[in-house]
Amino acid sequence: MSSGSEIQRHYDVLIVGAGHAGANAAIALRQGGFAGSVGLLGDEPEAPYERPPLSKDYLAGDKTFDRLLIRPLAFWADQQVDLLLGCRALSVDVLQHRVHAAEGSAIGYGKLIWASGGAPRSLVCEGHDLAGIHAIRTRSDVDRLLGELPGAQRVVVIGAGYIGLEAAAVLTKLGKHVTVLEMQDRVLARVTAEAMSRFYEAEHRAHGVDLRLDIGVDCLEGSAGKVTGVHLRDGSVLPADLVIVGIGVIPAVEPLLAAGAEGGNGVDVDAFCRTSLPDIYAVGDCAAHQSVFAGHARVRIESVQNAKDQAITAAKSIMGTDIPYQAVPWFWSNQYDLRLQTVGLLTGYDDVVVRGDPANRSFSLVYLRDSRVIALDCVNKVPDYVQGKALITSYVQFDRAALADDGRPLKSLLTA
Ligand SMILES: Cc1cc2nc3c(=O)[nH]c(=O)nc-3n(C[C@H](O)[C@H](O)[C@H](O)COP(=O)(O)OP(=O)(O)OC[C@H]3O[C@@H](n4cnc5c(N)ncnc54)[C@H](O)[C@@H]3O)c2cc1C
């Protein structure tokens, strides 16, 4: 490992961003027999680690950081992947094939894989920069939050997406008084149908979360530089010892866009994860690709599956095997004793079928477009999740009554 100031060399493949996608790109290169030099440059101080536990087991104290590492530290040296940590790429010189990093250093590349993920969207209202306001994106974010937790009883979570709700579930279990604020009229509005939102709303309320929908934040107030309350648009004020903001991610692609890459919400990539710039690939949360599972719309997917599979696609392309990226997307979220597993993308659905009874806390939602299955959300229902993928890739039209028949395994519908 070396610090930012020491870097001054050339790599056959330079990877910017040492997260899920970056790490898996390096792994895929070595697994594919790539013998050239590989540098993995990241602005965090840690070796690549898994982010999902940050809002789950790591926040709960059930997993130590060592168990989050994507590979043990020795792996990177064994595989001759140079970890260049604590170092931020600032700009890309496309003609010279160089990345300029902090402290005036330049690193040459043959191929560049941009795997920079994104930064949590911040509040812009008055008081947004008070102490005691936290995002959950990196290990250091969560360590800071954990450091303040013993002195905090009233926690306000702004944003009822996956991360906000997962944090609310953990903190409620830890005995905190948790209020969740959501601007939309339902939780998880961007990622699921109304029936699932209502199910999760009821679960959080049953666990003691004060969940408020349709409510905007006006500003935050503090004392001695530390947050003490959240002013709501309805004029009320919520006392707060600690605030967690989970309102989305902004892809970290400015250097690539400044270098001329096409994009906007992320960097646009083709089916092989190539950007519009020569010898530059982009993978993971920062890359926007046209997905067959979204009716060929351009999507930017934030998931471990997407990060890993795009990394493999880019690595293979660099090694001379162009295989279009067409993996079926999948996601998961753990809240309380509920495991939500999603397969497919629900973009453009025109019908939703419920399988099973939400009251039993084990059920699925099947999303249809023109009677074809495009996605499933499965709560504590692993067989539906596992079998549902084949329904999606069959592109067959299904009878909704058969899909709704919970006594019938989904796989049997393919042979009917
Ligand atoms: C709290 C949390 C919970 C999650 N839970 C789930 C889950 O349950 N299931 C799921 O599928 N997904 C989950 N995700 C999403 C998943 O972790 C991401 O989709 C995945 O990490 C994306 O990988 P990535 O490599 O594209 O980005 P990241 O993992 O974010 O890695 C990008 C790295 O690049 C660094 N970087 C950025 N810019 C630069 C630069 N200019 N120079 C150098 N380094 C740079 C960043 O600091 C970061 O270390 C969760 C994410 C979070 C934050």
CSV table of C-alpha atoms and ligand atoms in Angstrom, one decimal:
chain,number,residue,atom,x,y,z
A,1,MET,CA,0.0,0.0,0.0
A,2,SER,CA,1.2,3.5,-0.6
A,3,SER,CA,0.0,7.0,0.2
A,4,GLY,CA,-1.2,9.5,-2.4
A,5,SER,CA,2.0,11.5,-2.4
A,6,GLU,CA,4.1,8.5,-3.5
A,7,ILE,CA,2.1,7.6,-6.6
A,8,GLN,CA,3.8,8.3,-9.8
A,9,ARG,CA,3.6,5.3,-12.2
A,10,HIS,CA,1.8,3.5,-15.0
A,11,TYR,CA,-0.6,0.6,-14.9
A,12,ASP,CA,-1.9,-1.5,-17.7
A,13,VAL,CA,-5.3,-1.3,-16.0
A,14,LEU,CA,-5.9,1.5,-13.5
A,15,ILE,CA,-9.2,1.2,-11.5
A,16,VAL,CA,-10.5,4.4,-9.8
A,17,GLY,CA,-12.7,3.5,-6.8
A,18,ALA,CA,-11.8,0.7,-4.5
A,19,GLY,CA,-15.4,-0.3,-3.6
A,20,HIS,CA,-17.5,-3.3,-4.7
A,21,ALA,CA,-17.2,-2.7,-8.4
A,22,GLY,CA,-13.5,-1.7,-8.4
A,23,ALA,CA,-12.5,-4.6,-6.2
A,24,ASN,CA,-14.4,-7.1,-8.4
A,25,ALA,CA,-12.9,-5.7,-11.5
A,26,ALA,CA,-9.4,-6.4,-10.2
A,27,ILE,CA,-10.5,-9.9,-9.0
A,28,ALA,CA,-12.0,-10.7,-12.4
A,29,LEU,CA,-8.9,-9.6,-14.2
A,30,ARG,CA,-6.7,-11.9,-12.2
A,31,GLN,CA,-9.2,-14.7,-12.3
A,32,GLY,CA,-9.3,-14.4,-16.1
A,33,GLY,CA,-5.5,-14.7,-16.2
A,34,PHE,CA,-4.7,-11.0,-16.9
A,35,ALA,CA,-0.9,-10.7,-16.3
A,36,GLY,CA,-0.5,-7.0,-16.7
A,37,SER,CA,-0.1,-4.4,-13.9
A,38,VAL,CA,-3.3,-3.5,-12.0
A,39,GLY,CA,-3.7,-0.5,-9.7
A,40,LEU,CA,-6.7,0.0,-7.5
A,41,LEU,CA,-7.0,3.6,-6.4
A,42,GLY,CA,-9.5,4.7,-3.8
A,43,ASP,CA,-10.1,7.8,-1.6
A,44,GLU,CA,-11.1,5.8,1.5
A,45,PRO,CA,-8.3,4.6,3.8
A,46,GLU,CA,-9.7,1.0,4.0
A,47,ALA,CA,-9.1,-1.9,1.7
A,48,PRO,CA,-12.3,-2.7,-0.3
A,49,TYR,CA,-15.2,-3.7,1.9
A,50,GLU,CA,-18.9,-4.5,1.6
A,51,ARG,CA,-21.3,-1.6,2.1
A,52,PRO,CA,-24.6,-3.4,2.8
A,53,PRO,CA,-23.8,-4.3,6.4
A,54,LEU,CA,-23.1,-0.6,7.2
A,55,SER,CA,-26.9,0.0,7.7
A,56,LYS,CA,-27.5,-3.5,9.0
A,57,ASP,CA,-25.2,-5.8,11.1
A,58,TYR,CA,-22.3,-3.3,11.4
A,59,LEU,CA,-24.5,-0.5,12.6
A,60,ALA,CA,-26.1,-3.0,15.0
A,61,GLY,CA,-22.7,-4.1,16.3
A,62,ASP,CA,-23.2,-7.7,15.2
A,63,LYS,CA,-20.4,-7.7,12.7
A,64,THR,CA,-16.8,-6.3,13.1
A,65,PHE,CA,-15.2,-4.4,10.3
A,66,ASP,CA,-12.8,-7.3,9.5
A,67,ARG,CA,-15.8,-9.3,8.4
A,68,LEU,CA,-16.8,-6.7,5.9
A,69,LEU,CA,-13.6,-6.9,3.8
A,70,ILE,CA,-14.2,-8.1,0.3
A,71,ARG,CA,-10.9,-10.0,0.5
A,72,PRO,CA,-8.4,-10.4,3.3
A,73,LEU,CA,-5.6,-7.8,3.1
A,74,ALA,CA,-3.0,-10.3,2.0
A,75,PHE,CA,-5.0,-11.2,-1.1
A,76,TRP,CA,-4.2,-8.0,-2.9
A,77,ALA,CA,-0.5,-8.4,-2.5
A,78,ASP,CA,-0.7,-12.0,-3.4
A,79,GLN,CA,-2.6,-11.1,-6.6
A,80,GLN,CA,-0.2,-8.2,-7.4
A,81,VAL,CA,-2.9,-5.7,-7.3
A,82,ASP,CA,-1.5,-2.4,-6.0
A,83,LEU,CA,-3.8,-0.7,-3.5
A,84,LEU,CA,-3.4,3.0,-3.7
A,85,LEU,CA,-5.6,4.1,-0.8
A,86,GLY,CA,-6.5,7.5,0.7
A,87,CYS,CA,-6.0,9.0,-2.7
A,88,ARG,CA,-8.6,10.8,-4.8
A,89,ALA,CA,-8.6,11.0,-8.6
A,90,LEU,CA,-9.2,14.6,-9.6
A,91,SER,CA,-9.1,14.7,-13.4
A,92,VAL,CA,-8.5,12.5,-16.4
A,93,ASP,CA,-6.3,13.4,-19.3
A,94,VAL,CA,-7.8,11.4,-22.1
A,95,LEU,CA,-5.1,12.1,-24.7
A,96,GLN,CA,-2.2,11.3,-22.4
A,97,HIS,CA,-4.0,8.4,-20.7
A,98,ARG,CA,-3.3,9.8,-17.3
A,99,VAL,CA,-5.3,10.3,-14.1
A,100,HIS,CA,-4.3,13.2,-12.0
A,101,ALA,CA,-4.7,12.5,-8.3
A,102,ALA,CA,-4.4,14.5,-5.1
A,103,GLU,CA,-1.1,16.1,-4.3
A,104,GLY,CA,-0.1,16.7,-7.9
A,105,SER,CA,0.7,13.1,-8.8
A,106,ALA,CA,-0.2,11.6,-12.2
A,107,ILE,CA,-0.8,7.9,-12.9
A,108,GLY,CA,-0.6,6.6,-16.4
A,109,TYR,CA,-3.0,3.9,-17.7
A,110,GLY,CA,-3.5,1.6,-20.6
A,111,LYS,CA,-7.1,1.0,-19.8
A,112,LEU,CA,-9.1,2.9,-17.1
A,113,ILE,CA,-12.0,1.5,-15.2
A,114,TRP,CA,-14.0,4.2,-13.4
A,115,ALA,CA,-15.7,2.6,-10.4
A,116,SER,CA,-16.3,5.6,-8.2
A,117,GLY,CA,-19.8,4.9,-6.8
A,118,GLY,CA,-21.5,8.0,-5.5
A,119,ALA,CA,-21.7,10.4,-2.7
A,120,PRO,CA,-24.8,10.7,-0.4
A,121,ARG,CA,-27.1,13.5,-1.4
A,122,SER,CA,-27.0,16.2,1.4
A,123,LEU,CA,-29.7,18.5,2.7
A,124,VAL,CA,-29.3,22.0,1.4
A,125,CYS,CA,-31.5,23.7,4.0
A,126,GLU,CA,-30.3,26.0,6.8
A,127,GLY,CA,-28.6,23.9,9.5
A,128,HIS,CA,-27.5,21.1,7.1
A,129,ASP,CA,-23.9,21.4,8.3
A,130,LEU,CA,-24.5,21.1,12.1
A,131,ALA,CA,-22.7,18.4,14.0
A,132,GLY,CA,-24.8,15.3,14.7
A,133,ILE,CA,-26.1,15.0,11.1
A,134,HIS,CA,-25.0,11.8,9.5
A,135,ALA,CA,-25.0,10.0,6.2
A,136,ILE,CA,-24.5,6.2,5.9
A,137,ARG,CA,-22.2,5.5,3.0
A,138,THR,CA,-18.8,4.7,4.3
A,139,ARG,CA,-17.2,3.0,7.3
A,140,SER,CA,-16.1,6.3,8.7
A,141,ASP,CA,-19.6,7.7,8.4
A,142,VAL,CA,-20.9,4.8,10.5
A,143,ASP,CA,-18.0,4.9,13.0
A,144,ARG,CA,-18.8,8.6,13.6
A,145,LEU,CA,-22.5,7.9,14.0
A,146,LEU,CA,-21.7,5.0,16.4
A,147,GLY,CA,-19.4,7.3,18.4
A,148,GLU,CA,-22.4,9.7,19.1
A,149,LEU,CA,-25.0,7.0,19.6
A,150,PRO,CA,-24.6,6.4,23.3
A,151,GLY,CA,-25.4,10.0,24.0
A,152,ALA,CA,-28.4,10.1,21.7
A,153,GLN,CA,-31.9,9.0,22.5
A,154,ARG,CA,-34.0,10.8,19.9
A,155,VAL,CA,-33.0,10.0,16.4
A,156,VAL,CA,-34.6,11.5,13.3
A,157,VAL,CA,-34.1,9.7,10.0
A,158,ILE,CA,-34.8,11.9,6.9
A,159,GLY,CA,-35.8,9.7,3.9
A,160,ALA,CA,-37.7,6.4,3.9
A,161,GLY,CA,-35.7,4.5,1.3
A,162,TYR,CA,-33.8,1.3,2.0
A,163,ILE,CA,-31.0,2.8,4.0
A,164,GLY,CA,-33.1,5.1,6.1
A,165,LEU,CA,-35.5,2.2,7.0
A,166,GLU,CA,-32.7,-0.3,7.7
A,167,ALA,CA,-31.1,2.2,10.0
A,168,ALA,CA,-34.5,2.9,11.7
A,169,ALA,CA,-35.0,-0.8,12.3
A,170,VAL,CA,-31.5,-1.2,13.8
A,171,LEU,CA,-31.8,1.9,16.0
A,172,THR,CA,-35.3,1.0,17.2
A,173,LYS,CA,-33.9,-2.4,18.3
A,174,LEU,CA,-31.1,-0.6,20.1
A,175,GLY,CA,-33.8,1.2,22.2
A,176,LYS,CA,-33.6,4.6,20.5
A,177,HIS,CA,-36.7,6.7,19.9
A,178,VAL,CA,-36.8,6.9,16.1
A,179,THR,CA,-38.8,9.2,13.9
A,180,VAL,CA,-38.7,8.7,10.1
A,181,LEU,CA,-39.7,11.6,7.8
A,182,GLU,CA,-40.6,11.0,4.2
A,183,MET,CA,-41.7,13.6,1.7
A,184,GLN,CA,-43.7,11.2,-0.5
A,185,ASP,CA,-46.9,9.7,0.6
A,186,ARG,CA,-45.4,6.3,1.1
A,187,VAL,CA,-42.1,4.6,2.0
A,188,LEU,CA,-39.8,3.0,-0.6
A,189,ALA,CA,-41.9,4.9,-3.2
A,190,ARG,CA,-39.1,4.8,-5.8
A,191,VAL,CA,-38.4,1.0,-5.6
A,192,THR,CA,-41.6,-0.8,-4.9
A,193,ALA,CA,-45.4,-0.9,-5.3
A,194,GLU,CA,-47.9,0.6,-2.9
A,195,ALA,CA,-48.8,-2.7,-1.3
A,196,MET,CA,-45.2,-3.3,-0.2
A,197,SER,CA,-44.9,0.3,1.0
A,198,ARG,CA,-48.0,-0.1,3.2
A,199,PHE,CA,-46.7,-3.4,4.6
A,200,TYR,CA,-43.4,-1.8,5.6
A,201,GLU,CA,-45.1,1.2,7.1
A,202,ALA,CA,-47.2,-1.0,9.3
A,203,GLU,CA,-44.1,-3.1,10.4
A,204,HIS,CA,-42.1,0.0,11.4
A,205,ARG,CA,-45.0,1.5,13.3
A,206,ALA,CA,-45.6,-1.9,15.1
A,207,HIS,CA,-41.9,-1.7,16.2
A,208,GLY,CA,-42.4,1.7,17.6
A,209,VAL,CA,-41.1,4.0,14.8
A,210,ASP,CA,-42.8,7.3,14.6
A,211,LEU,CA,-43.3,7.3,10.8
A,212,ARG,CA,-44.4,10.5,9.2
A,213,LEU,CA,-45.3,10.7,5.5
A,214,ASP,CA,-46.0,13.6,3.2
A,215,ILE,CA,-43.9,15.8,5.3
A,216,GLY,CA,-41.0,18.2,4.3
A,217,VAL,CA,-38.1,19.5,6.3
A,218,ASP,CA,-37.8,23.2,6.5
A,219,CYS,CA,-34.5,23.6,8.3
A,220,LEU,CA,-32.4,22.1,11.2
A,221,GLU,CA,-31.7,24.0,14.4
A,222,GLY,CA,-28.8,23.6,16.8
A,223,SER,CA,-27.1,24.7,19.9
A,224,ALA,CA,-23.3,25.2,20.2
A,225,GLY,CA,-23.0,23.9,16.6
A,226,LYS,CA,-24.8,20.6,17.2
A,227,VAL,CA,-28.2,19.6,15.9
A,228,THR,CA,-31.1,19.8,18.5
A,229,GLY,CA,-34.2,19.8,16.3
A,230,VAL,CA,-35.8,19.5,12.9
A,231,HIS,CA,-38.3,22.1,11.7
A,232,LEU,CA,-41.0,20.6,9.6
A,233,ARG,CA,-42.9,22.4,6.9
A,234,ASP,CA,-46.1,22.0,8.9
A,235,GLY,CA,-44.6,24.4,11.4
A,236,SER,CA,-43.8,21.8,14.1
A,237,VAL,CA,-40.4,21.1,15.6
A,238,LEU,CA,-39.0,17.6,16.3
A,239,PRO,CA,-36.4,17.5,19.0
A,240,ALA,CA,-33.3,15.5,17.8
A,241,ASP,CA,-30.1,14.4,19.4
A,242,LEU,CA,-28.9,12.8,16.1
A,243,VAL,CA,-30.1,13.0,12.5
A,244,ILE,CA,-29.5,10.5,9.7
A,245,VAL,CA,-30.0,11.7,6.1
A,246,GLY,CA,-30.8,9.0,3.5
A,247,ILE,CA,-32.1,10.9,0.5
A,248,GLY,CA,-30.2,9.2,-2.3
A,249,VAL,CA,-26.8,9.2,-4.0
A,250,ILE,CA,-25.2,11.5,-6.5
A,251,PRO,CA,-22.8,9.5,-8.9
A,252,ALA,CA,-19.2,10.6,-8.5
A,253,VAL,CA,-18.5,11.2,-12.2
A,254,GLU,CA,-17.4,14.9,-12.4
A,255,PRO,CA,-13.8,14.1,-13.6
A,256,LEU,CA,-15.1,11.9,-16.4
A,257,LEU,CA,-17.8,14.3,-17.5
A,258,ALA,CA,-15.3,17.1,-17.4
A,259,ALA,CA,-13.0,15.0,-19.6
A,260,GLY,CA,-15.8,14.8,-22.2
A,261,ALA,CA,-17.6,11.5,-21.4
A,262,GLU,CA,-21.3,11.3,-22.3
A,263,GLY,CA,-23.6,11.1,-19.4
A,264,GLY,CA,-25.6,13.1,-16.9
A,265,ASN,CA,-27.1,10.9,-14.2
A,266,GLY,CA,-23.9,8.8,-14.1
A,267,VAL,CA,-21.6,8.1,-17.0
A,268,ASP,CA,-23.2,6.4,-20.1
A,269,VAL,CA,-21.8,3.0,-21.0
A,270,ASP,CA,-22.5,0.5,-23.7
A,271,ALA,CA,-23.3,-3.2,-23.3
A,272,PHE,CA,-19.6,-3.9,-22.5
A,273,CYS,CA,-19.4,-1.1,-19.9
A,274,ARG,CA,-17.3,1.2,-22.3
A,275,THR,CA,-17.8,4.9,-21.9
A,276,SER,CA,-17.7,7.2,-24.9
A,277,LEU,CA,-14.0,8.0,-24.1
A,278,PRO,CA,-11.3,5.7,-25.6
A,279,ASP,CA,-10.0,3.0,-23.3
A,280,ILE,CA,-12.2,4.1,-20.4
A,281,TYR,CA,-14.8,1.8,-18.8
A,282,ALA,CA,-17.3,2.6,-16.1
A,283,VAL,CA,-19.0,0.1,-13.7
A,284,GLY,CA,-21.2,0.0,-10.7
A,285,ASP,CA,-23.3,2.8,-9.1
A,286,CYS,CA,-21.7,5.5,-11.3
A,287,ALA,CA,-22.5,3.8,-14.7
A,288,ALA,CA,-25.7,4.2,-16.7
A,289,HIS,CA,-26.5,1.4,-19.2
A,290,GLN,CA,-29.4,0.5,-21.4
A,291,SER,CA,-31.1,-2.4,-19.7
A,292,VAL,CA,-33.2,-5.0,-21.5
A,293,PHE,CA,-35.0,-5.4,-18.1
A,294,ALA,CA,-36.1,-1.8,-18.2
A,295,GLY,CA,-37.4,-1.9,-21.8
A,296,HIS,CA,-34.0,-0.7,-23.0
A,297,ALA,CA,-34.2,2.5,-21.0
A,298,ARG,CA,-30.9,3.8,-19.6
A,299,VAL,CA,-30.7,3.0,-15.9
A,300,ARG,CA,-28.2,3.5,-13.1
A,301,ILE,CA,-28.5,0.6,-10.7
A,302,GLU,CA,-27.2,0.8,-7.1
A,303,SER,CA,-26.7,-2.8,-6.1
A,304,VAL,CA,-24.0,-5.2,-5.2
A,305,GLN,CA,-25.1,-7.5,-8.1
A,306,ASN,CA,-24.8,-4.8,-10.6
A,307,ALA,CA,-21.4,-3.6,-9.3
A,308,LYS,CA,-20.0,-7.1,-9.5
A,309,ASP,CA,-21.5,-8.2,-12.8
A,310,GLN,CA,-20.5,-5.0,-14.6
A,311,ALA,CA,-17.0,-5.3,-13.2
A,312,ILE,CA,-16.8,-8.8,-14.7
A,313,THR,CA,-18.1,-7.5,-18.0
A,314,ALA,CA,-15.5,-4.7,-18.2
A,315,ALA,CA,-12.7,-7.0,-17.1
A,316,LYS,CA,-13.6,-9.6,-19.8
A,317,SER,CA,-13.8,-6.9,-22.5
A,318,ILE,CA,-10.4,-5.6,-21.5
A,319,MET,CA,-9.1,-9.2,-21.9
A,320,GLY,CA,-10.6,-9.4,-25.4
A,321,THR,CA,-13.9,-11.2,-24.7
A,322,ASP,CA,-16.9,-8.9,-25.3
A,323,ILE,CA,-20.0,-10.4,-23.7
A,324,PRO,CA,-22.9,-7.9,-23.4
A,325,TYR,CA,-24.0,-7.2,-19.8
A,326,GLN,CA,-27.4,-8.8,-19.4
A,327,ALA,CA,-27.5,-10.1,-15.9
A,328,VAL,CA,-31.0,-10.1,-14.3
A,329,PRO,CA,-30.8,-7.4,-11.5
A,330,TRP,CA,-31.4,-8.5,-7.9
A,331,PHE,CA,-31.4,-6.7,-4.6
A,332,TRP,CA,-32.1,-7.3,-0.9
A,333,SER,CA,-33.0,-5.4,2.2
A,334,ASN,CA,-33.1,-6.6,5.8
A,335,GLN,CA,-35.4,-4.9,8.3
A,336,TYR,CA,-36.2,-6.5,11.6
A,337,ASP,CA,-36.8,-10.2,10.9
A,338,LEU,CA,-37.9,-9.4,7.3
A,339,ARG,CA,-35.8,-10.3,4.3
A,340,LEU,CA,-37.0,-8.5,1.2
A,341,GLN,CA,-35.5,-9.9,-2.0
A,342,THR,CA,-36.2,-8.3,-5.3
A,343,VAL,CA,-35.4,-9.8,-8.7
A,344,GLY,CA,-35.9,-7.9,-12.0
A,345,LEU,CA,-36.7,-4.2,-12.5
A,346,LEU,CA,-40.2,-2.9,-12.1
A,347,THR,CA,-39.8,0.0,-14.6
A,348,GLY,CA,-43.1,0.4,-16.5
A,349,TYR,CA,-45.2,-2.2,-14.8
A,350,ASP,CA,-48.9,-2.1,-15.5
A,351,ASP,CA,-50.2,-4.8,-13.0
A,352,VAL,CA,-49.2,-6.2,-9.7
A,353,VAL,CA,-50.2,-9.6,-8.3
A,354,VAL,CA,-50.0,-10.5,-4.6
A,355,ARG,CA,-49.0,-14.0,-3.8
A,356,GLY,CA,-49.6,-15.0,-0.2
A,357,ASP,CA,-51.0,-13.0,2.6
A,358,PRO,CA,-48.9,-10.0,3.9
A,359,ALA,CA,-50.5,-10.6,7.3
A,360,ASN,CA,-48.4,-13.8,7.5
A,361,ARG,CA,-45.3,-11.8,6.9
A,362,SER,CA,-44.4,-14.1,4.0
A,363,PHE,CA,-45.6,-13.0,0.6
A,364,SER,CA,-44.5,-11.8,-2.9
A,365,LEU,CA,-45.5,-9.1,-5.3
A,366,VAL,CA,-45.3,-10.1,-8.9
A,367,TYR,CA,-44.9,-7.1,-11.4
A,368,LEU,CA,-46.3,-7.5,-14.9
A,369,ARG,CA,-46.0,-5.6,-18.1
A,370,ASP,CA,-48.3,-6.9,-20.9
A,371,SER,CA,-48.9,-10.0,-18.7
A,372,ARG,CA,-45.2,-10.8,-18.7
A,373,VAL,CA,-43.4,-11.0,-15.4
A,374,ILE,CA,-40.8,-8.2,-15.1
A,375,ALA,CA,-39.9,-8.3,-11.4
A,376,LEU,CA,-40.8,-9.8,-8.0
A,377,ASP,CA,-40.5,-8.4,-4.5
A,378,CYS,CA,-40.4,-11.4,-2.1
A,379,VAL,CA,-40.7,-10.9,1.7
A,380,ASN,CA,-39.5,-14.0,3.6
A,381,LYS,CA,-40.3,-16.1,0.6
A,382,VAL,CA,-37.1,-17.5,-0.9
A,383,PRO,CA,-38.7,-20.0,-3.3
A,384,ASP,CA,-40.6,-17.3,-5.1
A,385,TYR,CA,-37.4,-15.2,-5.4
A,386,VAL,CA,-35.3,-18.2,-6.6
A,387,GLN,CA,-37.9,-19.4,-9.1
A,388,GLY,CA,-39.1,-16.0,-10.2
A,389,LYS,CA,-36.0,-15.2,-12.2
A,390,ALA,CA,-36.9,-17.9,-14.8
A,391,LEU,CA,-40.3,-16.4,-15.3
A,392,ILE,CA,-38.7,-13.0,-16.0
A,393,THR,CA,-36.3,-14.4,-18.6
A,394,SER,CA,-39.0,-16.6,-20.2
A,395,TYR,CA,-40.8,-13.4,-21.6
A,396,VAL,CA,-43.9,-15.6,-21.6
A,397,GLN,CA,-47.4,-14.2,-20.9
A,398,PHE,CA,-48.9,-15.5,-17.6
A,399,ASP,CA,-52.4,-15.8,-16.3
A,400,ARG,CA,-52.6,-13.6,-13.2
A,401,ALA,CA,-54.9,-16.0,-11.3
A,402,ALA,CA,-52.2,-18.7,-11.7
A,403,LEU,CA,-49.5,-16.3,-10.4
A,404,ALA,CA,-51.7,-15.4,-7.4
A,405,ASP,CA,-52.2,-19.1,-6.5
A,406,ASP,CA,-49.8,-19.3,-3.6
A,407,GLY,CA,-50.2,-23.1,-3.3
A,408,ARG,CA,-48.6,-23.5,-6.7
A,409,PRO,CA,-44.8,-23.2,-7.1
A,410,LEU,CA,-43.9,-20.5,-9.6
A,411,LYS,CA,-41.6,-22.9,-11.6
A,412,SER,CA,-44.7,-25.1,-12.3
A,413,LEU,CA,-46.2,-22.2,-14.3
A,414,LEU,CA,-43.4,-22.6,-16.9
A,415,THR,CA,-44.2,-26.2,-17.6
A,416,ALA,CA,-48.0,-25.7,-17.6
B,1,LIG,C1,-25.6,1.6,3.7
B,1,LIG,C2,-25.7,0.9,2.4
B,1,LIG,C3,-26.5,-0.3,2.4
B,1,LIG,C4,-26.6,-1.0,1.2
B,1,LIG,N1,-27.3,-2.1,1.1
B,1,LIG,C5,-27.4,-2.8,0.0
B,1,LIG,C6,-28.1,-4.1,0.0
B,1,LIG,O1,-28.7,-4.5,1.0
B,1,LIG,N2,-28.1,-4.7,-1.2
B,1,LIG,C7,-27.5,-4.3,-2.3
B,1,LIG,O2,-27.5,-4.9,-3.4
B,1,LIG,N3,-26.9,-3.1,-2.3
B,1,LIG,C8,-26.8,-2.4,-1.2
B,1,LIG,N4,-26.2,-1.2,-1.2
B,1,LIG,C9,-25.6,-0.6,-2.4
B,1,LIG,C10,-24.3,-1.2,-2.7
B,1,LIG,O3,-23.4,-1.2,-1.6
B,1,LIG,C11,-23.7,-0.4,-3.9
B,1,LIG,O4,-24.5,-0.5,-5.0
B,1,LIG,C12,-22.2,-0.8,-4.2
B,1,LIG,O5,-21.4,-0.6,-3.1
B,1,LIG,C13,-21.8,-0.1,-5.4
B,1,LIG,O6,-20.4,-0.4,-5.6
B,1,LIG,P1,-19.5,0.7,-6.4
B,1,LIG,O7,-18.1,0.1,-6.4
B,1,LIG,O8,-20.1,1.1,-7.6
B,1,LIG,O9,-19.5,1.9,-5.4
B,1,LIG,P2,-18.9,2.0,-4.0
B,1,LIG,O10,-19.0,0.7,-3.2
B,1,LIG,O11,-19.5,3.2,-3.4
B,1,LIG,O12,-17.3,2.3,-4.2
B,1,LIG,C14,-16.8,3.5,-4.8
B,1,LIG,C15,-15.5,3.9,-4.2
B,1,LIG,O13,-14.9,4.9,-5.0
B,1,LIG,C16,-14.4,5.9,-4.1
B,1,LIG,N5,-14.3,7.1,-5.0
B,1,LIG,C17,-15.2,8.0,-5.4
B,1,LIG,N6,-14.7,8.9,-6.2
B,1,LIG,C18,-13.4,8.7,-6.2
B,1,LIG,C19,-12.3,9.4,-6.8
B,1,LIG,N7,-12.4,10.5,-7.6
B,1,LIG,N8,-11.0,8.9,-6.6
B,1,LIG,C20,-10.8,7.8,-5.8
B,1,LIG,N9,-11.8,7.1,-5.2
B,1,LIG,C21,-13.1,7.6,-5.4
B,1,LIG,C22,-15.5,6.0,-3.1
B,1,LIG,O14,-15.1,6.7,-2.0
B,1,LIG,C23,-15.8,4.5,-2.8
B,1,LIG,O15,-14.8,4.0,-1.9
B,1,LIG,C24,-26.0,-0.5,0.0
B,1,LIG,C25,-25.3,0.7,0.1
B,1,LIG,C26,-25.1,1.4,1.3
B,1,LIG,C27,-24.3,2.7,1.3
